[in-house]
Coordinates of C-alpha atoms in Angstrom, one line a residue:
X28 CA -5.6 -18.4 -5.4
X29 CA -6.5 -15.0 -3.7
X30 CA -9.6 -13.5 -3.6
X31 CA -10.4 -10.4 -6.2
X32 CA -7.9 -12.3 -8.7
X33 CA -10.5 -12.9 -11.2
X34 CA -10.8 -16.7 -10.7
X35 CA -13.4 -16.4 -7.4
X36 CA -16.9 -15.1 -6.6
X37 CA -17.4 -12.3 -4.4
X38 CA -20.5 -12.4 -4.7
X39 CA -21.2 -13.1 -1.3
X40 CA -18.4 -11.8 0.1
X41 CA -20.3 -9.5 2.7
X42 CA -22.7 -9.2 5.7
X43 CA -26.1 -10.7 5.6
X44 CA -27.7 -8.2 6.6
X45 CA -27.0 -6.6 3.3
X46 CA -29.3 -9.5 2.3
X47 CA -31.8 -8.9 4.8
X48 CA -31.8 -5.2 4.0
X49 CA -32.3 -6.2 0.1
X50 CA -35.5 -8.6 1.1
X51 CA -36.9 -5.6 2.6
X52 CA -36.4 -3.0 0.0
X53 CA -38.1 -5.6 -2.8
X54 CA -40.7 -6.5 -0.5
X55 CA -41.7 -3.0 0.1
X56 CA -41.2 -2.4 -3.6
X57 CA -38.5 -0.1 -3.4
X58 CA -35.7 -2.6 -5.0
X59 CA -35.6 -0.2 -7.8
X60 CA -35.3 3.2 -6.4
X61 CA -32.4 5.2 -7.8
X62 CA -30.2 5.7 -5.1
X63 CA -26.6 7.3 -4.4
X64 CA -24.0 6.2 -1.8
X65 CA -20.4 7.8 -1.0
X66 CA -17.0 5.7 0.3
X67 CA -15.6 8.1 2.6
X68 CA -13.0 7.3 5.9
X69 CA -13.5 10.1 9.1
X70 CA -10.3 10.4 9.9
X71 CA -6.6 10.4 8.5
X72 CA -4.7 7.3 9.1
X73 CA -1.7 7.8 11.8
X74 CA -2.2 11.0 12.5
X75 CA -0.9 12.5 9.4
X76 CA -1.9 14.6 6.9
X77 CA -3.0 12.1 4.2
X78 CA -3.9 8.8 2.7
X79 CA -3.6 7.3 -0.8
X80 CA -6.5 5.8 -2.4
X81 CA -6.4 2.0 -3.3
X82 CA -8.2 -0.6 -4.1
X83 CA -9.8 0.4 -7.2
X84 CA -9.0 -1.9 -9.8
X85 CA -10.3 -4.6 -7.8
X86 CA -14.1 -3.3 -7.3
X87 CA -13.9 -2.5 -10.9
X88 CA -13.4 -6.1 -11.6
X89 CA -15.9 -6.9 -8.9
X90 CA -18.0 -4.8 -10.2
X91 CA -17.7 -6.6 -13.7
X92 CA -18.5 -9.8 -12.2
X93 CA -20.6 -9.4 -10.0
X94 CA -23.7 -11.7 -10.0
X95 CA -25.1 -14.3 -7.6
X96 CA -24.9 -18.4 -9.2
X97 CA -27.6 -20.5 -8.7
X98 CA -25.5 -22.8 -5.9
X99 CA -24.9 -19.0 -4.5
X100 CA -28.7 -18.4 -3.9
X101 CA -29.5 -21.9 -2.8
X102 CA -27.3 -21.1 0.3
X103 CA -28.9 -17.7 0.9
X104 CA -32.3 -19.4 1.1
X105 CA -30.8 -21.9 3.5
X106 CA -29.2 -19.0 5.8
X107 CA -31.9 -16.6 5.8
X108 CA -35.0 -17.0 7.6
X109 CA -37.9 -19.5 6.5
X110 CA -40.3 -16.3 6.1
X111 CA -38.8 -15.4 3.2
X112 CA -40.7 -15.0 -0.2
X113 CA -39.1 -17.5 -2.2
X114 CA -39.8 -15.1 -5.0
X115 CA -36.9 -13.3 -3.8
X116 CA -34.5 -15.6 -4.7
X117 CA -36.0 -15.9 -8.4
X118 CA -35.5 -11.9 -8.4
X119 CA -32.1 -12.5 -7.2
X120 CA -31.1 -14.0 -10.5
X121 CA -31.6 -11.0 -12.3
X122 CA -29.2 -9.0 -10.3
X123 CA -26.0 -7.5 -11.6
X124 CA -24.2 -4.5 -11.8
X125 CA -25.5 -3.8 -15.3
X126 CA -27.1 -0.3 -14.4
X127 CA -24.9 0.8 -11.7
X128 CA -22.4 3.7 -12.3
X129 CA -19.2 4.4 -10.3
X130 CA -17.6 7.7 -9.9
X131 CA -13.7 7.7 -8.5
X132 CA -11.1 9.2 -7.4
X133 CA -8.1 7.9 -9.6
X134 CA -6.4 5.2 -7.8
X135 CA -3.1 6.9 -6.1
X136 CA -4.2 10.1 -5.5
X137 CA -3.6 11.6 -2.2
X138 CA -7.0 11.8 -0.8
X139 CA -8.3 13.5 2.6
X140 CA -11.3 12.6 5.5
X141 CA -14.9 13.0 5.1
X142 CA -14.2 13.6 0.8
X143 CA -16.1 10.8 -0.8
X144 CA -13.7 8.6 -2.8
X145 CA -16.2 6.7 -4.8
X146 CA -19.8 7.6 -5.4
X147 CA -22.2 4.7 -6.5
X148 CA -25.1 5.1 -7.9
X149 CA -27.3 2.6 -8.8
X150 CA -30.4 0.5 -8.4
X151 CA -31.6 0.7 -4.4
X152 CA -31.7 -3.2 -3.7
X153 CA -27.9 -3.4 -5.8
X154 CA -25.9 -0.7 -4.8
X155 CA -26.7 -1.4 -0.9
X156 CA -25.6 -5.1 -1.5
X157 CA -22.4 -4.2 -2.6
X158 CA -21.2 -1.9 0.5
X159 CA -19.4 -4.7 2.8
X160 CA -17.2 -5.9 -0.3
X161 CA -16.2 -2.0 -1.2
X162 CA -15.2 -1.6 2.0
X163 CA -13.2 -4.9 1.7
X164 CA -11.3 -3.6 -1.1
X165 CA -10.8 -0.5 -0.3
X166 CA -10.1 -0.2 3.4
X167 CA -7.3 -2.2 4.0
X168 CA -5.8 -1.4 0.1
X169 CA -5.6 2.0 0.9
X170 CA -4.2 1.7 4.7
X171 CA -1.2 -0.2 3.6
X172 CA -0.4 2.0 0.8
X173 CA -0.7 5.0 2.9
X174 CA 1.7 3.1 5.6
X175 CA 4.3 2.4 2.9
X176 CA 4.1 6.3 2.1
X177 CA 4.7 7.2 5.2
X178 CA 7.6 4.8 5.4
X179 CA 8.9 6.0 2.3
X180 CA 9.1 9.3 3.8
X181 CA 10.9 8.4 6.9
X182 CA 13.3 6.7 4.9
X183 CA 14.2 9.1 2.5
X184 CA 14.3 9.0 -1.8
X185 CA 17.8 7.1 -1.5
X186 CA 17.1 4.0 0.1
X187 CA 15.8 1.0 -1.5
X188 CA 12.5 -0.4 0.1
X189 CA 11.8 -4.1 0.3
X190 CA 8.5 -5.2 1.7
X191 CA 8.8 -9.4 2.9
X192 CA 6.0 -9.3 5.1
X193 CA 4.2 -12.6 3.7
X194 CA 4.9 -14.9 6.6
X195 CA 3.7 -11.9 9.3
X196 CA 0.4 -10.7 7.4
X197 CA -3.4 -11.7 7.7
X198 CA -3.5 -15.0 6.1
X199 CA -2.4 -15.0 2.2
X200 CA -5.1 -12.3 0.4
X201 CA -3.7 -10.1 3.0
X202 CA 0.2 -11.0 2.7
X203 CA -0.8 -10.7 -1.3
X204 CA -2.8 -7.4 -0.9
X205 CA 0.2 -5.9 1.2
X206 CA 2.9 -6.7 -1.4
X207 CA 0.6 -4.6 -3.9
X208 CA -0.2 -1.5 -2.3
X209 CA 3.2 -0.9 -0.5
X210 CA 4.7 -1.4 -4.1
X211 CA 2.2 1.4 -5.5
X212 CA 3.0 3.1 -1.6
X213 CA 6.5 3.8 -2.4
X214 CA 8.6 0.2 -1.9
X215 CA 10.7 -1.0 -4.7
X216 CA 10.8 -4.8 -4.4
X217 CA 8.4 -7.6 -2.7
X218 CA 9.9 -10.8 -1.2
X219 CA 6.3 -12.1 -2.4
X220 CA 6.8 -14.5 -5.7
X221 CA 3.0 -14.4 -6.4
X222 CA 2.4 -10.8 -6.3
X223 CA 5.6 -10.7 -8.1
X224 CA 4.2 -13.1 -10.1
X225 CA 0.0 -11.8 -10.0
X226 CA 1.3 -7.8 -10.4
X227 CA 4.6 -7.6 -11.8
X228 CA 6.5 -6.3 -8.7
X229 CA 10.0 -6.8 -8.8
X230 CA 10.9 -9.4 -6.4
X231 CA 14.5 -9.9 -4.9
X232 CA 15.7 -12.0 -1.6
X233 CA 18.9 -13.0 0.2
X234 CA 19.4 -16.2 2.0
X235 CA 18.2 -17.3 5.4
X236 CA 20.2 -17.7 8.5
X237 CA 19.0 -21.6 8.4
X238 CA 21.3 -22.0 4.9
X239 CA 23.8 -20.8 6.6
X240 CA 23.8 -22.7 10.2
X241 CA 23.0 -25.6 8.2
X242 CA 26.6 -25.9 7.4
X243 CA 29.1 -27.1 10.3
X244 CA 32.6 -27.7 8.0
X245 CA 34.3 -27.4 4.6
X246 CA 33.5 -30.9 3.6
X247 CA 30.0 -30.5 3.2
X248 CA 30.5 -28.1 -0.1
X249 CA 29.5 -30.0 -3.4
X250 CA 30.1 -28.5 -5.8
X251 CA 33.1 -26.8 -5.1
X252 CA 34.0 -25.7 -8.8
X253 CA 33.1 -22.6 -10.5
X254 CA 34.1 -21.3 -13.8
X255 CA 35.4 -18.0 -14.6
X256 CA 32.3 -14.8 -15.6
X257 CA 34.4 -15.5 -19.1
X258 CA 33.4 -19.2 -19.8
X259 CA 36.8 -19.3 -21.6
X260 CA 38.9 -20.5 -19.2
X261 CA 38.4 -24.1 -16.7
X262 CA 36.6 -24.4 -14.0
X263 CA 38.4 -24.1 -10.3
X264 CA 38.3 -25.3 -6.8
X265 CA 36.3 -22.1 -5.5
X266 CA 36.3 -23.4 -2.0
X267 CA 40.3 -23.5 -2.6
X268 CA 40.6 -20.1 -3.8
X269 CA 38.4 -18.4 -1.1
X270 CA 40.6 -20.2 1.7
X271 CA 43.5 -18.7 -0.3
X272 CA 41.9 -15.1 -0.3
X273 CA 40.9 -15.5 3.9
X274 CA 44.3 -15.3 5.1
X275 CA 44.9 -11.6 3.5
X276 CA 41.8 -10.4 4.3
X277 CA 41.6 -11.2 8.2
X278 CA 45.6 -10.0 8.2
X279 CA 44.1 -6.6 6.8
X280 CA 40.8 -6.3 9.3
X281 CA 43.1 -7.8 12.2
X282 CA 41.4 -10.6 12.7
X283 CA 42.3 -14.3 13.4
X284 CA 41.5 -16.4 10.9
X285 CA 40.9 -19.3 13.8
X286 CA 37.8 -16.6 15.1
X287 CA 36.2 -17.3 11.7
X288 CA 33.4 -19.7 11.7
X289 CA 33.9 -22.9 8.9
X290 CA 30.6 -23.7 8.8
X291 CA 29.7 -20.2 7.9
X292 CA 32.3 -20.0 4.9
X293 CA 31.3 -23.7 3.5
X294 CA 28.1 -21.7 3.6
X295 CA 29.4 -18.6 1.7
X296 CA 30.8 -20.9 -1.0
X297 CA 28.8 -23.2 -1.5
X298 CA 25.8 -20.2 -1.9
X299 CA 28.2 -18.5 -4.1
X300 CA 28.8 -20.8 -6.3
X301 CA 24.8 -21.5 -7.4
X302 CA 24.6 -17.7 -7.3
X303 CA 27.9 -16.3 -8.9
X304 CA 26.6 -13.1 -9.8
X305 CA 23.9 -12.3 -7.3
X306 CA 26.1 -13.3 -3.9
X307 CA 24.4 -11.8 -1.1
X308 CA 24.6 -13.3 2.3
X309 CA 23.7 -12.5 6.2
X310 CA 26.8 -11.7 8.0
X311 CA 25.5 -12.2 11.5
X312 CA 24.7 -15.8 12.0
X313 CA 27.4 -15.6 14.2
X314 CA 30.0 -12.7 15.0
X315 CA 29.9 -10.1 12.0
X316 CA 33.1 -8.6 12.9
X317 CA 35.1 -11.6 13.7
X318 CA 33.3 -14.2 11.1
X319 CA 30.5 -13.0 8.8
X320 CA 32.2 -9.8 7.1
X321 CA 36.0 -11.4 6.9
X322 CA 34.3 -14.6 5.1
X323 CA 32.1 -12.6 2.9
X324 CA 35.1 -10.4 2.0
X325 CA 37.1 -13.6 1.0
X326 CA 34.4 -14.7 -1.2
X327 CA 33.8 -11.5 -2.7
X328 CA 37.8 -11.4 -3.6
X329 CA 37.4 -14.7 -4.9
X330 CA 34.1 -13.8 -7.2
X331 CA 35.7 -10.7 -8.5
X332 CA 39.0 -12.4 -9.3
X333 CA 36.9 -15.1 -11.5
X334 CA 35.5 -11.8 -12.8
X335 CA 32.4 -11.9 -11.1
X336 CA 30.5 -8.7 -8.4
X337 CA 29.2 -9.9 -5.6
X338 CA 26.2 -8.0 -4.6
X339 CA 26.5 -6.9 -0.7
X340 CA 25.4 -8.3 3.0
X341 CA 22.6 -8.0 5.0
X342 CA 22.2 -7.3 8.6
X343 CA 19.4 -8.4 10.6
X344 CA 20.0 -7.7 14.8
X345 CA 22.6 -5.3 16.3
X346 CA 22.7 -1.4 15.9
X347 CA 22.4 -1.9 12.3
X348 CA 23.3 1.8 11.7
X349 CA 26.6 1.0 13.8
X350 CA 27.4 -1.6 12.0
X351 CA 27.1 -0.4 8.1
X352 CA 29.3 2.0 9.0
X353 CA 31.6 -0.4 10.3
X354 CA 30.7 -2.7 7.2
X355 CA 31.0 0.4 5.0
X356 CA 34.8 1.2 6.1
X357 CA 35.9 -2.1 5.9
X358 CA 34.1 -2.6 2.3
X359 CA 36.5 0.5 1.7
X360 CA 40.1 -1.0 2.8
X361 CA 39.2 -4.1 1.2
X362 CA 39.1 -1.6 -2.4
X363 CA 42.0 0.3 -1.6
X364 CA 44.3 -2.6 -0.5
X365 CA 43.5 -5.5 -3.0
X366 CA 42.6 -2.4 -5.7
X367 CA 39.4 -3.3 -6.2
X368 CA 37.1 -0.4 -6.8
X369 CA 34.1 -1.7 -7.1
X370 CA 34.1 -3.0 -3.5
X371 CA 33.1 1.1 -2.0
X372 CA 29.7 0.4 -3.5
X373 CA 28.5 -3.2 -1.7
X374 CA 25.0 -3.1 -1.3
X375 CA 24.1 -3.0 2.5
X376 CA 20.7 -4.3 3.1
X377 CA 19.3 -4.5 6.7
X378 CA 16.2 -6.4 8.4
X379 CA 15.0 -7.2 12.0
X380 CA 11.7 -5.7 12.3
X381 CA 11.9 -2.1 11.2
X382 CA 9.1 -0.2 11.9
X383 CA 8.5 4.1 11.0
X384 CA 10.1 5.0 14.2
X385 CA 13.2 3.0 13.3
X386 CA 13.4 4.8 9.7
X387 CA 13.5 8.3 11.2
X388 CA 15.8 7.0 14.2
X389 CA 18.2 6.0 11.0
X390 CA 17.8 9.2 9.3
X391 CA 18.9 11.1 12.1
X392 CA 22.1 8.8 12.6
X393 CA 25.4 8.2 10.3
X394 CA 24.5 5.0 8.2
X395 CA 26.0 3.5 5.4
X396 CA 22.5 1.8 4.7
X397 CA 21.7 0.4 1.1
X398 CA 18.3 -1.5 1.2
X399 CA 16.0 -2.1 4.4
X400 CA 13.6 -4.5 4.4
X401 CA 10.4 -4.1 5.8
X402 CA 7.7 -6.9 7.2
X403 CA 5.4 -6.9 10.3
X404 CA 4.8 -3.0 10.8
X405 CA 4.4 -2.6 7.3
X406 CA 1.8 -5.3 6.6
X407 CA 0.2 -5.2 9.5
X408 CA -0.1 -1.7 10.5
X409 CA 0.3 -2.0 14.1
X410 CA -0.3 1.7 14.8
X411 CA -3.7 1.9 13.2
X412 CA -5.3 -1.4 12.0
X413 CA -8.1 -0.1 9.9
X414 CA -8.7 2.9 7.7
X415 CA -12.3 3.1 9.0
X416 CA -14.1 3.7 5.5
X417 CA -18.1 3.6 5.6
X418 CA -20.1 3.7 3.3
X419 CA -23.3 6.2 3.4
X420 CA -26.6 7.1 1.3
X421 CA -26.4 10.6 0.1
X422 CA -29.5 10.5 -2.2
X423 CA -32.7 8.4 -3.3
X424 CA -35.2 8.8 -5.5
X425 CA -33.8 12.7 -6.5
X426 CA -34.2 13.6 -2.4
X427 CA -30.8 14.1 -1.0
X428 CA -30.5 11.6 2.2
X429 CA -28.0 12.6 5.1
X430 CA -27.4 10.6 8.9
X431 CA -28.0 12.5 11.8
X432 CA -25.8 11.5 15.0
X433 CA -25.2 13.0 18.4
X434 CA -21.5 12.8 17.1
X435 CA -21.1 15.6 14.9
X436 CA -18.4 13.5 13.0
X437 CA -20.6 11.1 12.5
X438 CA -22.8 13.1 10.6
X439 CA -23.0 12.6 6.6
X440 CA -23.7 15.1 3.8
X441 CA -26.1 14.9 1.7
X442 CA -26.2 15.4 -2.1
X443 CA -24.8 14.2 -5.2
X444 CA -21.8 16.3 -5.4
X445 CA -18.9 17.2 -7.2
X446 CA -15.5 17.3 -5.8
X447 CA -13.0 19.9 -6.7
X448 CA -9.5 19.9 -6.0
X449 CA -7.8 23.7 -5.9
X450 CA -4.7 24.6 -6.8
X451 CA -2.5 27.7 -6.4
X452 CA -0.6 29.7 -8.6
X453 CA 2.5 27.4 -8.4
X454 CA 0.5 24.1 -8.8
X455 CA 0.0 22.6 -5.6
X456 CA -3.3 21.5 -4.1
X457 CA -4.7 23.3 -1.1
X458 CA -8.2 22.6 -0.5
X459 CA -10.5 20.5 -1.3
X460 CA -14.0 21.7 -2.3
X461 CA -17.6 19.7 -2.1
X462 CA -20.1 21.4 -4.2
X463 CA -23.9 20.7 -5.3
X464 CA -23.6 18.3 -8.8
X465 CA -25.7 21.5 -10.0
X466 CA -23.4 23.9 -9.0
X467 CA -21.3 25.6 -11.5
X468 CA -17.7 25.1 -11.0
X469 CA -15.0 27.2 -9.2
X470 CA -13.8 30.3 -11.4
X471 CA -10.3 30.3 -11.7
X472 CA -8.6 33.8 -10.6
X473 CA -12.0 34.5 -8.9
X474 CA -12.4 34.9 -4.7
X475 CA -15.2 32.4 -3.4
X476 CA -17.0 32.0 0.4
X477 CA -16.5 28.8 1.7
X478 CA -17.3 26.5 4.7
X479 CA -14.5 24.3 6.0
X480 CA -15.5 21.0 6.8
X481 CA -16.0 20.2 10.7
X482 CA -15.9 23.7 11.3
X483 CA -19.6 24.3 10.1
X484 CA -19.5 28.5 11.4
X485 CA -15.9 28.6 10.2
X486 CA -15.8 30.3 6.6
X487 CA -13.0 31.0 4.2
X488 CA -12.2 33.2 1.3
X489 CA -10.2 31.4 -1.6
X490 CA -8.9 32.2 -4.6
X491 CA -8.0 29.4 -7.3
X492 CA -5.4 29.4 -9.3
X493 CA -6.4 26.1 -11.0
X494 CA -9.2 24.0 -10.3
X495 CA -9.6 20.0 -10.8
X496 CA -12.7 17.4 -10.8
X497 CA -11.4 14.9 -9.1
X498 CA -13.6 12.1 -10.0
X499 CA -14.3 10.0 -13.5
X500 CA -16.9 7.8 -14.5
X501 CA -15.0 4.3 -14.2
X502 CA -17.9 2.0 -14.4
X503 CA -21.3 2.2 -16.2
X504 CA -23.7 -0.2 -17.8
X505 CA -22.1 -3.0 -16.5
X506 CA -18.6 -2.1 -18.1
X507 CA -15.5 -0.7 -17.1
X508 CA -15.2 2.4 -18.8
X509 CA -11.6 3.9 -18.1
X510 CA -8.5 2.0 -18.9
X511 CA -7.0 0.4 -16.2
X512 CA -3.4 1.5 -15.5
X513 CA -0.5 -1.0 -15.1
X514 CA 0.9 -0.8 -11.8
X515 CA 4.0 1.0 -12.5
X516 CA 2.1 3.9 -13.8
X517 CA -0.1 3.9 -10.2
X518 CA 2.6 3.9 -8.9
X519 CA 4.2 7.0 -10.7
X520 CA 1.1 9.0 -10.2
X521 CA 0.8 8.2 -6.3
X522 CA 4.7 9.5 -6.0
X523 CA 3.4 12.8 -7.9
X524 CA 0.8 13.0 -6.0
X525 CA 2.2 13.2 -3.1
X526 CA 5.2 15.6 -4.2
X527 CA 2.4 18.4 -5.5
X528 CA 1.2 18.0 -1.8
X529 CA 2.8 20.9 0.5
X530 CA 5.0 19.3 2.5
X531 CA 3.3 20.5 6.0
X532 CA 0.9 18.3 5.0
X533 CA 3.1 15.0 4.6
X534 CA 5.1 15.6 7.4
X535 CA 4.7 12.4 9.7
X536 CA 4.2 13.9 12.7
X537 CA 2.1 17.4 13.7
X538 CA 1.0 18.1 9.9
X539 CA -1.1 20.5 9.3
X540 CA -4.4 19.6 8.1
X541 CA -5.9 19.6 5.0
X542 CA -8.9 21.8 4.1
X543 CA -12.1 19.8 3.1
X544 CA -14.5 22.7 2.5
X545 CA -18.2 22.6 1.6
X546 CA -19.5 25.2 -1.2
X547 CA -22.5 27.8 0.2
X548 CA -25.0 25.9 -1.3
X549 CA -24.2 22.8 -0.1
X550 CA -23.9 24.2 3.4
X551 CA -27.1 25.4 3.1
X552 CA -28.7 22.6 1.7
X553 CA -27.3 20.2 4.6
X554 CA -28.3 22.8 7.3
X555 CA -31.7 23.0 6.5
X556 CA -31.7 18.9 6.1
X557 CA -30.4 19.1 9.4
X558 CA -33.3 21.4 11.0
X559 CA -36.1 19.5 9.0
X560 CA -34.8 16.1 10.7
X561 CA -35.0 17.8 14.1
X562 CA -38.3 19.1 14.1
X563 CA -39.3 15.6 13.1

């Protein structure tokens, strides 16, 4: 079973220097220091203007759980070094996540660099133990869903998005993790049965070009019967009525019925008649002009006339834009000659590794395209294989804490803070603001000074039209304390959160950026932090 699905520890699930790190804050007496750390990534993923935040619901249920077992601490003594206090590990049965708090962004929201998305706050020796496993759950969460975004985007509202990436991704937590967060991205169906199963993502499929080459003639169809949609009438020879239905059909697409392959129609058949009413095959096994569309159009006849719709094809090499058009027309003659309406709307459904590039090329060319299936550049996000999230100290013991680097980027900011998203008058976000926890919040209707983020001498002048916190206590005293949302509803909110977004900033390529600003006050504050570390 995967990790994170409620039935494994996690527990120690991370780096050991985490460990090492927690030995020397309770040996210098510091395990209990209050302390504050912020899950932030530098830079946006792919380029673009934004990410989606995921990942979530599984450190909530980390955090619910987390606590080390006896046979868990009897292997840290064995790994770490002999010097060790064994004290330690007596103190190490007392820890949980009983007094740590975590503020989030809601998962889904469209979320920008260098803004934290989760602040933790919590015991010193705790909250540093559990950085490697946020990062876990989070950084690859929110990649995919950001990628399936994206490829929602290039694809346009219309199309239907299936993700069957399982037998491409990283090992099974990340083929299940991929079906998950390019659902809540912005695919409609998984090919995945578990996360189907695990999440309740729709899951569809067609058949496999191996079903189909694994026929070579008519005889090897058993059984052959089927009985009418009615279930009032006998059973027929459906083998027998197809072969009556393939003469008219390759008359009418000019084709000769001696082109079309027998192995591929004892195929067709004998798939149709175990799945009456959801026939949908691959039409290029072998020739899809000459074989694959004239057999699927026989069988289709021969499904509708027992009162039954046959679903559609798929297409999985070729131009595939080409060829749905191609598909499409003939789809179309079939309907007008044999008066069968409901042949113009076949579902088309395409594979053959489809990547972001090929979903604008297809946008920009006549299709007749119905469903595209996604796999190996969806799951695996060739283009940018992680999100890069860290995880920093902002505060301990009251004192704001901040990381100095000669790479400016590099450099945190210190603080608890509030984050603000800002709105103008017609709704839609346009910057994001950090502010002191202390601070009052922005006036709505009211102009305010700002510093943009990464642009420390660069200030703006803003006026909100609306103004939202964008983080919620989720977790305290060792509870979850929001309700978690099913996935559908994720879902829905990461769709509207990405329409309120302007679209300059969700174009794919040459957005413009986002504004992350920081308030005066925190300006100052990290400025003079900055000048105090450098005279050290």
């Amino acid at each position: 079973m995967a990790l994170g699905c409620g039935d494994i520890s996690l527990a120690l699930l991370t780096d050991l220097y985490q460990f090492t790190m927690a030995y020397g804050y309770w040996r210098g007496g510091r395990q209990r220091d209050p302390a504050e750390f912020e899950l932030f990534f530098r830079d946006t993923p792919f380029e673009g203007g934004f990410s989606l935040f995921c990942g979530l619901q599984e450190v909530l249920l980390y955090l619910r759980d987390f606590r080390l077992s006896d046979e868990e601490i009897a292997y840290l003594e064995s790994a770490l070094p002999s010097t060790v206090d064994k004290a330690f590990f007596e103190y190490l049965k007392t820890v949980d996540a009983s007094e740590v708090t975590v503020k989030s962004i809601a998962e889904g929201s469209v979320v920008f660099a260098r803004e934290p998305l989760m602040q933790v706050q919590g015991p010193l020796l705790v909250v540093q133990l559990l950085e490697t496993t946020l990062l876990c759950l989070v950084n690859f969460a929110s990649l995919v869903a950001t990628n399936a975004a994206r490829m929602r985007t290039a694809a346009g509202p219309d199309k239907k998005l299936l993700e069957l990436g399982l037998r491409r991704a990283q090992g099974p937590n990340g083929g299940i993790s991929a079906s998950r967060y390019s659902y809540i991205g912005g695919f409609d169906y998984t090919s995945n049965v578990l996360a189907g199963k695990l999440y309740d993502i729709p899951v569809t499929g067609t058949v496999g070009h191996s079903y189909v080459s694994s026929f070579s003639s008519i005889e090897e169809v058993h059984p052959r019967m089927l009985e009418p949609a009615s279930g009032k009438e006998p059973a027929v020879d459906f083998m027998c009525l197809v072969e009556t239905w393939l003469p008219r059909v390759c008359q009418l697409l000019k084709v000769s019925p001696e082109q079309v392959h027998r192995g591929e129609l004892a195929a067709f058949v004998s798939y149709g008649v175990a799945f009456p009413l959801n026939f949908l095959v691959l039409v290029d096994t072998y020739c899809v002009k000459r074989s694959g569309v004239p057999n699927f159009c026989a069988l289709a006849l021969a499904l509708h006339q027992l009162g039954y719709q046959a679903v559609g094809v798929r297409l999985d090499s070729g131009n595939l834009a080409k060829q749905s058009v191609e598909i499409r027309s003939t789809f179309r003659a079939c309907a007008k000659h044999f008066n069968v309406p409901a042949f113009e709307k076949l579902s088309i459904a395409i594979s053959n590794n489809v990547s972001e590039k090929n979903l604008l090329q297809l946008n920009q060319e006549d299709n007749e395209i119905d469903v595209i299936g996604v796999g190996t550049n969806l799951v695996t996000c060739p283009l940018q294989p992680s999100l890069g999230c860290v995880y920093k100290l902002v505060q301990v013991n009251g004192c704001p804490r901040m990381k100095l680097s000669e790479d400016e980027d590099k450099m945190t900011i210190p603080g608890r803070k509030t984050v603000y998203r800002l709105h103008d008058c017609h709704g839609h976000p346009f910057l994001d603001l950090l502010a002191l926890e202390e601070e009052p919040p922005p006036s709505v209707g009211q102009e305010m000074e700002l510093h943009v983020l990464g642009r420390w001498e660069e200030t703006r002048k803003v006026t909100p039209g609306a103004t939202e916190v964008l983080h919620r206590v989720y977790f305290k005293d060792g509870q979850i304390c929001q309700p978690l949302p099913c996935i559908s509803d994720i879902k829905a909110h990461a769709q509207h959160s990405l329409n309120m977004l302007p679209a300059e900033h969700r174009k794919l390529h040459n957005s413009k950026p986002y504004k992350v600003a920081l308030s005066e006050k925190l300006y100052h504050l990290l400025n003079n932090l900055r000048r105090t570390s450098q005279l050290q």
